[in-house]
mmCIF file of C-alpha atoms and ligand atoms in Angstrom:
data_model
loop_
_atom_site.group_PDB
_atom_site.id
_atom_site.type_symbol
_atom_site.label_atom_id
_atom_site.label_comp_id
_atom_site.label_asym_id
_atom_site.label_seq_id
_atom_site.Cartn_x
_atom_site.Cartn_y
_atom_site.Cartn_z
ATOM 1 C CA UNK A 1 42.868 -4.284 8.471
ATOM 2 C CA UNK A 2 43.354 -3.128 5.566
ATOM 3 C CA UNK A 3 42.191 -5.547 2.542
ATOM 4 C CA UNK A 4 39.770 -7.238 4.923
ATOM 5 C CA UNK A 5 36.466 -5.585 4.441
ATOM 6 C CA UNK A 6 37.119 -4.475 0.848
ATOM 7 C CA UNK A 7 40.114 -4.779 -1.513
ATOM 8 C CA UNK A 8 42.894 -2.360 -0.416
ATOM 9 C CA UNK A 9 43.981 -1.261 -4.495
ATOM 10 C CA UNK A 10 41.959 1.688 -5.527
ATOM 11 C CA UNK A 11 39.881 2.371 -8.092
ATOM 12 C CA UNK A 12 41.968 4.437 -10.239
ATOM 13 C CA UNK A 13 45.305 1.878 -9.666
ATOM 14 C CA UNK A 14 43.101 -1.083 -11.009
ATOM 15 C CA UNK A 15 42.834 0.991 -13.624
ATOM 16 C CA UNK A 16 45.886 1.563 -14.669
ATOM 17 C CA UNK A 17 46.597 -1.717 -14.064
ATOM 18 C CA UNK A 18 44.003 -3.473 -16.738
ATOM 19 C CA UNK A 19 45.630 -0.443 -19.147
ATOM 20 C CA UNK A 20 49.218 -2.193 -18.274
ATOM 21 C CA UNK A 21 47.399 -5.143 -19.204
ATOM 22 C CA UNK A 22 46.089 -4.541 -22.050
ATOM 23 C CA UNK A 23 48.964 -3.121 -23.061
ATOM 24 C CA UNK A 24 51.444 -6.107 -22.034
ATOM 25 C CA UNK A 25 51.605 -8.626 -25.242
ATOM 26 C CA UNK A 26 49.634 -10.753 -22.221
ATOM 27 C CA UNK A 27 46.360 -12.227 -22.324
ATOM 28 C CA UNK A 28 44.063 -10.577 -19.873
ATOM 29 C CA UNK A 29 42.368 -13.447 -18.427
ATOM 30 C CA UNK A 30 38.381 -12.072 -17.231
ATOM 31 C CA UNK A 31 36.841 -14.790 -15.969
ATOM 32 C CA UNK A 32 32.353 -14.162 -14.757
ATOM 33 C CA UNK A 33 32.111 -13.510 -11.185
ATOM 34 C CA UNK A 34 28.459 -13.988 -10.062
ATOM 35 C CA UNK A 35 28.766 -12.646 -7.298
ATOM 36 C CA UNK A 36 31.647 -10.518 -4.679
ATOM 37 C CA UNK A 37 32.555 -14.426 -3.662
ATOM 38 C CA UNK A 38 33.337 -15.661 -6.494
ATOM 39 C CA UNK A 39 35.255 -12.568 -7.961
ATOM 40 C CA UNK A 40 37.649 -13.505 -4.760
ATOM 41 C CA UNK A 41 38.025 -17.184 -5.808
ATOM 42 C CA UNK A 42 38.979 -15.315 -9.318
ATOM 43 C CA UNK A 43 41.560 -13.399 -7.742
ATOM 44 C CA UNK A 44 43.060 -16.633 -5.332
ATOM 45 C CA UNK A 45 43.227 -18.844 -8.573
ATOM 46 C CA UNK A 46 45.638 -15.930 -10.003
ATOM 47 C CA UNK A 47 43.554 -14.508 -12.896
ATOM 48 C CA UNK A 48 44.035 -11.081 -14.537
ATOM 49 C CA UNK A 49 40.493 -9.501 -13.980
ATOM 50 C CA UNK A 50 36.768 -9.832 -13.510
ATOM 51 C CA UNK A 51 33.946 -9.935 -15.763
ATOM 52 C CA UNK A 52 30.644 -8.366 -14.651
ATOM 53 C CA UNK A 53 28.474 -10.114 -17.093
ATOM 54 C CA UNK A 54 24.881 -8.614 -18.104
ATOM 55 C CA UNK A 55 23.439 -12.076 -19.307
ATOM 56 C CA UNK A 56 24.304 -13.579 -15.845
ATOM 57 C CA UNK A 57 22.984 -9.887 -13.669
ATOM 58 C CA UNK A 58 20.035 -10.462 -15.496
ATOM 59 C CA UNK A 59 19.971 -14.604 -15.090
ATOM 60 C CA UNK A 60 20.532 -13.977 -11.020
ATOM 61 C CA UNK A 61 17.289 -12.437 -11.328
ATOM 62 C CA UNK A 62 16.367 -14.517 -13.295
ATOM 63 C CA UNK A 63 15.582 -12.441 -15.974
ATOM 64 C CA UNK A 64 16.526 -13.224 -19.609
ATOM 65 C CA UNK A 65 18.982 -10.995 -21.238
ATOM 66 C CA UNK A 66 17.402 -8.256 -22.970
ATOM 67 C CA UNK A 67 17.838 -5.331 -21.837
ATOM 68 C CA UNK A 68 15.638 -5.688 -18.449
ATOM 69 C CA UNK A 69 18.359 -4.987 -16.052
ATOM 70 C CA UNK A 70 18.478 -1.257 -14.929
ATOM 71 C CA UNK A 71 21.792 0.894 -14.647
ATOM 72 C CA UNK A 72 21.223 0.993 -11.293
ATOM 73 C CA UNK A 73 21.036 -2.887 -10.550
ATOM 74 C CA UNK A 74 23.873 -3.354 -13.014
ATOM 75 C CA UNK A 75 26.246 -0.842 -11.367
ATOM 76 C CA UNK A 76 25.354 -1.532 -7.728
ATOM 77 C CA UNK A 77 26.004 -5.058 -8.968
ATOM 78 C CA UNK A 78 29.353 -3.905 -10.474
ATOM 79 C CA UNK A 79 30.435 -2.488 -6.747
ATOM 80 C CA UNK A 80 29.684 -5.166 -4.773
ATOM 81 C CA UNK A 81 32.528 -6.773 -6.725
ATOM 82 C CA UNK A 82 34.832 -4.393 -7.491
ATOM 83 C CA UNK A 83 34.843 -3.522 -3.731
ATOM 84 C CA UNK A 84 36.203 -7.125 -2.896
ATOM 85 C CA UNK A 85 38.672 -7.442 -5.806
ATOM 86 C CA UNK A 86 41.983 -6.014 -6.055
ATOM 87 C CA UNK A 87 41.382 -7.193 -10.293
ATOM 88 C CA UNK A 88 40.449 -4.948 -12.476
ATOM 89 C CA UNK A 89 37.027 -5.141 -13.132
ATOM 90 C CA UNK A 90 35.151 -5.309 -16.988
ATOM 91 C CA UNK A 91 31.492 -4.745 -16.476
ATOM 92 C CA UNK A 92 29.045 -5.012 -19.582
ATOM 93 C CA UNK A 93 26.919 -2.085 -20.185
ATOM 94 C CA UNK A 94 24.568 -3.283 -22.854
ATOM 95 C CA UNK A 95 23.874 -0.553 -25.370
ATOM 96 C CA UNK A 96 24.281 1.673 -22.704
ATOM 97 C CA UNK A 97 21.181 2.148 -21.267
ATOM 98 C CA UNK A 98 19.441 5.080 -23.659
ATOM 99 C CA UNK A 99 20.443 7.248 -25.568
ATOM 100 C CA UNK A 100 24.248 8.658 -26.446
ATOM 101 C CA UNK A 101 24.121 10.898 -23.260
ATOM 102 C CA UNK A 102 22.903 7.678 -21.135
ATOM 103 C CA UNK A 103 26.153 6.475 -22.303
ATOM 104 C CA UNK A 104 27.757 9.116 -20.944
ATOM 105 C CA UNK A 105 25.931 9.235 -18.007
ATOM 106 C CA UNK A 106 26.518 5.368 -17.588
ATOM 107 C CA UNK A 107 30.219 5.677 -17.365
ATOM 108 C CA UNK A 108 30.545 8.333 -14.187
ATOM 109 C CA UNK A 109 28.105 5.839 -12.339
ATOM 110 C CA UNK A 110 30.452 2.727 -13.604
ATOM 111 C CA UNK A 111 33.253 5.052 -12.366
ATOM 112 C CA UNK A 112 31.847 6.227 -9.408
ATOM 113 C CA UNK A 113 31.469 1.989 -8.491
ATOM 114 C CA UNK A 114 35.207 1.992 -8.432
ATOM 115 C CA UNK A 115 35.020 0.104 -12.083
ATOM 116 C CA UNK A 116 37.617 -0.335 -14.695
ATOM 117 C CA UNK A 117 36.243 -0.234 -17.914
ATOM 118 C CA UNK A 118 32.985 -0.913 -19.323
ATOM 119 C CA UNK A 119 31.421 -2.437 -22.895
ATOM 120 C CA UNK A 120 28.858 -0.814 -24.723
ATOM 121 C CA UNK A 121 27.455 -2.992 -27.799
ATOM 122 C CA UNK A 122 25.641 -1.703 -31.186
ATOM 123 C CA UNK A 123 22.691 -3.537 -30.699
ATOM 124 C CA UNK A 124 19.395 -2.171 -31.010
ATOM 125 C CA UNK A 125 17.138 -2.017 -27.967
ATOM 126 C CA UNK A 126 15.948 -4.432 -26.912
ATOM 127 C CA UNK A 127 19.143 -6.247 -27.299
ATOM 128 C CA UNK A 128 19.711 -10.077 -27.085
ATOM 129 C CA UNK A 129 22.601 -12.323 -26.436
ATOM 130 C CA UNK A 130 25.316 -11.732 -28.761
ATOM 131 C CA UNK A 131 24.899 -15.957 -30.011
ATOM 132 C CA UNK A 132 21.896 -15.503 -30.889
ATOM 133 C CA UNK A 133 20.195 -15.237 -34.080
ATOM 134 C CA UNK A 134 17.871 -12.434 -35.007
ATOM 135 C CA UNK A 135 19.609 -10.066 -33.626
ATOM 136 C CA UNK A 136 19.534 -6.138 -34.906
ATOM 137 C CA UNK A 137 22.144 -3.029 -35.135
ATOM 138 C CA UNK A 138 22.215 0.401 -34.958
ATOM 139 C CA UNK A 139 23.438 2.286 -37.868
ATOM 140 C CA UNK A 140 27.309 2.713 -37.488
ATOM 141 C CA UNK A 141 27.131 6.692 -36.906
ATOM 142 C CA UNK A 142 24.481 6.560 -33.457
ATOM 143 C CA UNK A 143 26.984 4.144 -31.838
ATOM 144 C CA UNK A 144 29.681 6.264 -33.083
ATOM 145 C CA UNK A 145 27.653 8.933 -30.794
ATOM 146 C CA UNK A 146 27.471 6.196 -28.050
ATOM 147 C CA UNK A 147 30.848 6.045 -28.255
ATOM 148 C CA UNK A 148 32.270 9.398 -28.173
ATOM 149 C CA UNK A 149 29.356 10.298 -25.794
ATOM 150 C CA UNK A 150 30.744 7.835 -23.499
ATOM 151 C CA UNK A 151 34.524 8.440 -24.005
ATOM 152 C CA UNK A 152 34.018 12.433 -23.272
ATOM 153 C CA UNK A 153 32.274 11.245 -19.801
ATOM 154 C CA UNK A 154 35.866 10.407 -18.662
ATOM 155 C CA UNK A 155 37.173 11.733 -15.269
ATOM 156 C CA UNK A 156 39.162 9.022 -15.008
ATOM 157 C CA UNK A 157 41.203 8.720 -18.143
ATOM 158 C CA UNK A 158 42.141 5.089 -17.232
ATOM 159 C CA UNK A 159 38.944 4.166 -17.387
ATOM 160 C CA UNK A 160 38.714 1.939 -20.483
ATOM 161 C CA UNK A 161 35.785 2.396 -22.616
ATOM 162 C CA UNK A 162 35.262 -0.803 -25.035
ATOM 163 C CA UNK A 163 32.868 -1.056 -28.259
ATOM 164 C CA UNK A 164 31.539 -4.300 -28.899
ATOM 165 C CA UNK A 165 30.819 -5.120 -32.843
ATOM 166 C CA UNK A 166 27.453 -7.296 -32.848
ATOM 167 C CA UNK A 167 27.641 -6.796 -36.638
ATOM 168 C CA UNK A 168 29.615 -10.016 -37.559
ATOM 169 C CA UNK A 169 25.985 -12.290 -37.615
ATOM 170 C CA UNK A 170 24.131 -9.689 -39.378
ATOM 171 C CA UNK A 171 26.439 -7.871 -41.815
ATOM 172 C CA UNK A 172 29.413 -10.032 -41.998
ATOM 173 C CA UNK A 173 32.990 -9.525 -41.146
ATOM 174 C CA UNK A 174 33.841 -7.264 -43.272
ATOM 175 C CA UNK A 175 31.355 -5.015 -42.001
ATOM 176 C CA UNK A 176 32.235 -5.613 -38.639
ATOM 177 C CA UNK A 177 35.698 -4.465 -38.796
ATOM 178 C CA UNK A 178 34.757 -1.578 -40.914
ATOM 179 C CA UNK A 179 32.617 -0.453 -37.911
ATOM 180 C CA UNK A 180 35.021 -1.109 -35.328
ATOM 181 C CA UNK A 181 37.655 1.078 -36.620
ATOM 182 C CA UNK A 182 34.603 3.568 -36.668
ATOM 183 C CA UNK A 183 34.346 3.180 -32.824
ATOM 184 C CA UNK A 184 38.691 3.250 -32.803
ATOM 185 C CA UNK A 185 38.101 6.762 -34.561
ATOM 186 C CA UNK A 186 34.992 7.571 -32.100
ATOM 187 C CA UNK A 187 37.470 6.785 -28.549
ATOM 188 C CA UNK A 188 37.272 3.618 -27.626
ATOM 189 C CA UNK A 189 40.096 1.739 -26.053
ATOM 190 C CA UNK A 190 39.230 -2.047 -27.237
ATOM 191 C CA UNK A 191 37.207 -4.011 -29.511
ATOM 192 C CA UNK A 192 34.995 -6.796 -28.159
ATOM 193 C CA UNK A 193 34.529 -8.604 -30.877
ATOM 194 C CA UNK A 194 31.230 -10.699 -30.497
ATOM 195 C CA UNK A 195 30.776 -13.652 -31.863
ATOM 196 C CA UNK A 196 32.982 -14.642 -34.183
ATOM 197 C CA UNK A 197 33.153 -18.278 -35.856
ATOM 198 C CA UNK A 198 36.863 -19.318 -35.642
ATOM 199 C CA UNK A 199 39.945 -19.045 -35.267
ATOM 200 C CA UNK A 200 40.159 -17.653 -38.986
ATOM 201 C CA UNK A 201 37.570 -15.381 -38.112
ATOM 202 C CA UNK A 202 39.699 -14.065 -34.822
ATOM 203 C CA UNK A 203 43.072 -14.058 -37.048
ATOM 204 C CA UNK A 204 41.699 -11.744 -39.528
ATOM 205 C CA UNK A 205 39.513 -9.311 -36.863
ATOM 206 C CA UNK A 206 43.431 -8.791 -35.465
ATOM 207 C CA UNK A 207 44.839 -7.906 -38.672
ATOM 208 C CA UNK A 208 42.393 -5.437 -39.121
ATOM 209 C CA UNK A 209 42.263 -3.467 -35.982
ATOM 210 C CA UNK A 210 44.978 -1.609 -34.736
ATOM 211 C CA UNK A 211 43.651 -1.390 -31.055
ATOM 212 C CA UNK A 212 43.345 -4.127 -27.978
ATOM 213 C CA UNK A 213 40.844 -7.046 -28.464
ATOM 214 C CA UNK A 214 38.720 -9.070 -26.136
ATOM 215 C CA UNK A 215 37.453 -12.240 -27.226
ATOM 216 C CA UNK A 216 34.204 -14.273 -26.019
ATOM 217 C CA UNK A 217 34.304 -17.269 -25.017
ATOM 218 C CA UNK A 218 30.956 -18.020 -23.789
ATOM 219 C CA UNK A 219 29.565 -21.762 -24.023
ATOM 220 C CA UNK A 220 26.871 -22.998 -26.294
ATOM 221 C CA UNK A 221 27.632 -19.808 -28.486
ATOM 222 C CA UNK A 222 28.478 -19.461 -32.322
ATOM 223 C CA UNK A 223 32.352 -19.152 -31.427
ATOM 224 C CA UNK A 224 34.710 -21.725 -31.549
ATOM 225 C CA UNK A 225 35.940 -22.621 -27.750
ATOM 226 C CA UNK A 226 39.806 -21.453 -28.605
ATOM 227 C CA UNK A 227 42.132 -21.482 -25.767
ATOM 228 C CA UNK A 228 43.584 -18.740 -24.098
ATOM 229 C CA UNK A 229 47.419 -19.509 -25.373
ATOM 230 C CA UNK A 230 45.710 -19.753 -29.381
ATOM 231 C CA UNK A 231 44.371 -16.601 -28.385
ATOM 232 C CA UNK A 232 47.175 -14.694 -27.096
ATOM 233 C CA UNK A 233 49.494 -16.203 -29.977
ATOM 234 C CA UNK A 234 47.073 -14.711 -32.195
ATOM 235 C CA UNK A 235 47.584 -11.501 -31.067
ATOM 236 C CA UNK A 236 44.111 -10.772 -28.737
ATOM 237 C CA UNK A 237 44.675 -9.056 -25.791
ATOM 238 C CA UNK A 238 41.639 -9.311 -23.267
ATOM 239 C CA UNK A 239 39.433 -13.149 -22.738
ATOM 240 C CA UNK A 240 36.469 -13.390 -21.074
ATOM 241 C CA UNK A 241 34.214 -16.520 -19.841
ATOM 242 C CA UNK A 242 31.196 -14.414 -18.774
ATOM 243 C CA UNK A 243 28.691 -16.624 -18.020
ATOM 244 C CA UNK A 244 31.347 -20.585 -17.102
ATOM 245 C CA UNK A 245 30.828 -20.032 -13.253
ATOM 246 C CA UNK A 246 27.548 -19.234 -13.381
ATOM 247 C CA UNK A 247 26.593 -22.402 -15.273
ATOM 248 C CA UNK A 248 28.904 -24.534 -13.404
ATOM 249 C CA UNK A 249 27.029 -23.746 -9.871
ATOM 250 C CA UNK A 250 23.523 -23.514 -11.449
ATOM 251 C CA UNK A 251 24.819 -27.647 -12.887
ATOM 252 C CA UNK A 252 25.813 -28.247 -9.422
ATOM 253 C CA UNK A 253 22.543 -26.404 -7.319
ATOM 254 C CA UNK A 254 20.452 -28.637 -9.886
ATOM 255 C CA UNK A 255 21.912 -32.111 -9.605
ATOM 256 C CA UNK A 256 22.764 -31.446 -5.376
ATOM 257 C CA UNK A 257 18.742 -30.286 -5.591
ATOM 258 C CA UNK A 258 17.502 -33.448 -6.864
ATOM 259 C CA UNK A 259 19.847 -35.384 -5.110
ATOM 260 C CA UNK A 260 18.332 -34.242 -1.536
ATOM 261 C CA UNK A 261 14.719 -34.158 -3.360
ATOM 262 C CA UNK A 262 15.235 -38.107 -3.941
ATOM 263 C CA UNK A 263 17.486 -39.682 -1.587
ATOM 264 C CA UNK A 264 15.536 -37.255 1.666
ATOM 265 C CA UNK A 265 18.777 -36.164 2.356
ATOM 266 C CA UNK A 266 22.448 -34.293 1.600
ATOM 267 C CA UNK A 267 25.047 -36.337 2.861
ATOM 268 C CA UNK A 268 25.586 -38.447 -0.156
ATOM 269 C CA UNK A 269 26.548 -34.590 -1.956
ATOM 270 C CA UNK A 270 28.854 -33.583 0.573
ATOM 271 C CA UNK A 271 32.232 -34.420 -1.368
ATOM 272 C CA UNK A 272 30.816 -32.422 -3.935
ATOM 273 C CA UNK A 273 30.178 -29.053 -1.596
ATOM 274 C CA UNK A 274 32.976 -26.447 -0.929
ATOM 275 C CA UNK A 275 33.546 -27.020 2.895
ATOM 276 C CA UNK A 276 32.518 -24.767 5.198
ATOM 277 C CA UNK A 277 36.332 -24.197 6.456
ATOM 278 C CA UNK A 278 37.028 -23.314 2.959
ATOM 279 C CA UNK A 279 34.219 -20.727 3.027
ATOM 280 C CA UNK A 280 35.968 -19.345 6.272
ATOM 281 C CA UNK A 281 39.234 -19.595 4.579
ATOM 282 C CA UNK A 282 37.678 -17.344 1.211
ATOM 283 C CA UNK A 283 35.942 -14.970 3.672
ATOM 284 C CA UNK A 284 39.365 -14.423 5.285
ATOM 285 C CA UNK A 285 37.124 -15.090 8.499
ATOM 286 C CA UNK A 286 40.498 -15.495 11.061
ATOM 287 C CA UNK A 287 41.600 -12.172 10.023
ATOM 288 C CA UNK A 288 37.977 -10.637 11.730
ATOM 289 C CA UNK A 289 39.808 -11.249 14.964
ATOM 290 C CA UNK A 290 41.647 -8.143 14.482
ATOM 291 C CA UNK A 291 38.552 -6.311 15.294
ATOM 292 C CA UNK A 292 37.549 -8.367 18.103
ATOM 293 C CA UNK A 293 39.319 -11.549 19.219
ATOM 294 C CA UNK A 294 36.026 -13.181 20.424
ATOM 295 C CA UNK A 295 35.035 -13.639 16.458
ATOM 296 C CA UNK A 296 36.639 -16.680 15.381
ATOM 297 C CA UNK A 297 37.543 -18.424 18.683
ATOM 298 C CA UNK A 298 35.718 -22.016 17.443
ATOM 299 C CA UNK A 299 36.551 -25.396 16.028
ATOM 300 C CA UNK A 300 35.048 -26.079 12.760
ATOM 301 C CA UNK A 301 33.281 -29.494 13.523
ATOM 302 C CA UNK A 302 29.837 -31.707 13.571
ATOM 303 C CA UNK A 303 28.235 -33.502 10.999
ATOM 304 C CA UNK A 304 30.406 -33.377 7.909
ATOM 305 C CA UNK A 305 32.905 -31.155 8.640
HETATM 306 C C1 MIC B 1 29.146 -11.529 -22.779
HETATM 307 C C2 MIC B 1 27.470 -11.846 -22.903
HETATM 308 O O1 MIC B 1 27.302 -9.832 -22.870
HETATM 309 C C3 MIC B 1 27.170 -11.354 -21.307
HETATM 310 O O2 MIC B 1 26.310 -10.890 -21.024
HETATM 311 O O3 MIC B 1 27.918 -12.306 -20.593
HETATM 312 C C4 MIC B 1 26.792 -12.309 -23.206
HETATM 313 C C5 MIC B 1 27.089 -14.207 -22.705
HETATM 314 C C6 MIC B 1 26.391 -15.052 -23.349
HETATM 315 O O4 MIC B 1 24.720 -14.740 -23.353
HETATM 316 O O5 MIC B 1 26.947 -16.408 -23.340
HETATM 317 C C7 MIC B 1 26.792 -12.169 -24.579
HETATM 318 O O6 MIC B 1 27.329 -12.815 -25.707
HETATM 319 O O7 MIC B 1 25.489 -11.331 -25.374
HETATM 320 MG MG1 MG B 2 25.965 -9.216 -22.426
#
């Protein structure tokens, strides 16, 4: 029954794999999973990791991404997602949920949740999406304390501490690079270069920083949508597509709900739905017969199947 209810790969092995991936020269692609089922899809399709987005955890609760969610809520979602995937999970820890000592506690809680790494950003509280105007950052030395505290709290040295700088949109690119250098000196393993504009800025960041770099290819934001091949050629080590699956799903859900409201039936929507049989395949439903041979003993029939 290994790997059925939960993924078989241990958290320690996932962290090792994430470290190795970041050092491999191959871009690690981490789409955001808005739930554990999407994480299974991400693994099946062949991505290198799974991202858990703060914006998505918030939106899922019908809240804006302004630091309203708690560590317990975020870690809980992360744990549910990490449990079902063999891939490493990188999670968005916003500003660390408080003072540097809270950032330290955040790391211990996320380690216990089976997460492979987290990013902490240098925004003030309340934070906002990094692609909006009107952001503010804390002084660099305060963020340095955040990162030091987080790095010192690790029990597994392979847990990846990623420092995100939001400074590009506030203090400019050179200042953002200087901040990132200070965060690396404080113990960051990976740098999240938030809201850069175009390829030339990604190149400039790459030239300035010695540790692995992560690009955020979020839609409708301040960064050009650069392909994975180009990011890899520039020398980036990881990319997240944080809100993409939620945007796709919500778009489809809205269109479908409007059609049902108008037409009084979903009959015209079946070819735009995940089929029951595909859902069951993704869930490994049939394998539950390993527990009890009476579990999967039906055929999928009925309307539209
Ligand atoms: C990456 C991010 O922190 C997230 O929470 O997913 C967001 C993404 C977004 O709001 O589009 C961010 O870039 O701040
Ligand atoms: Mg976020």
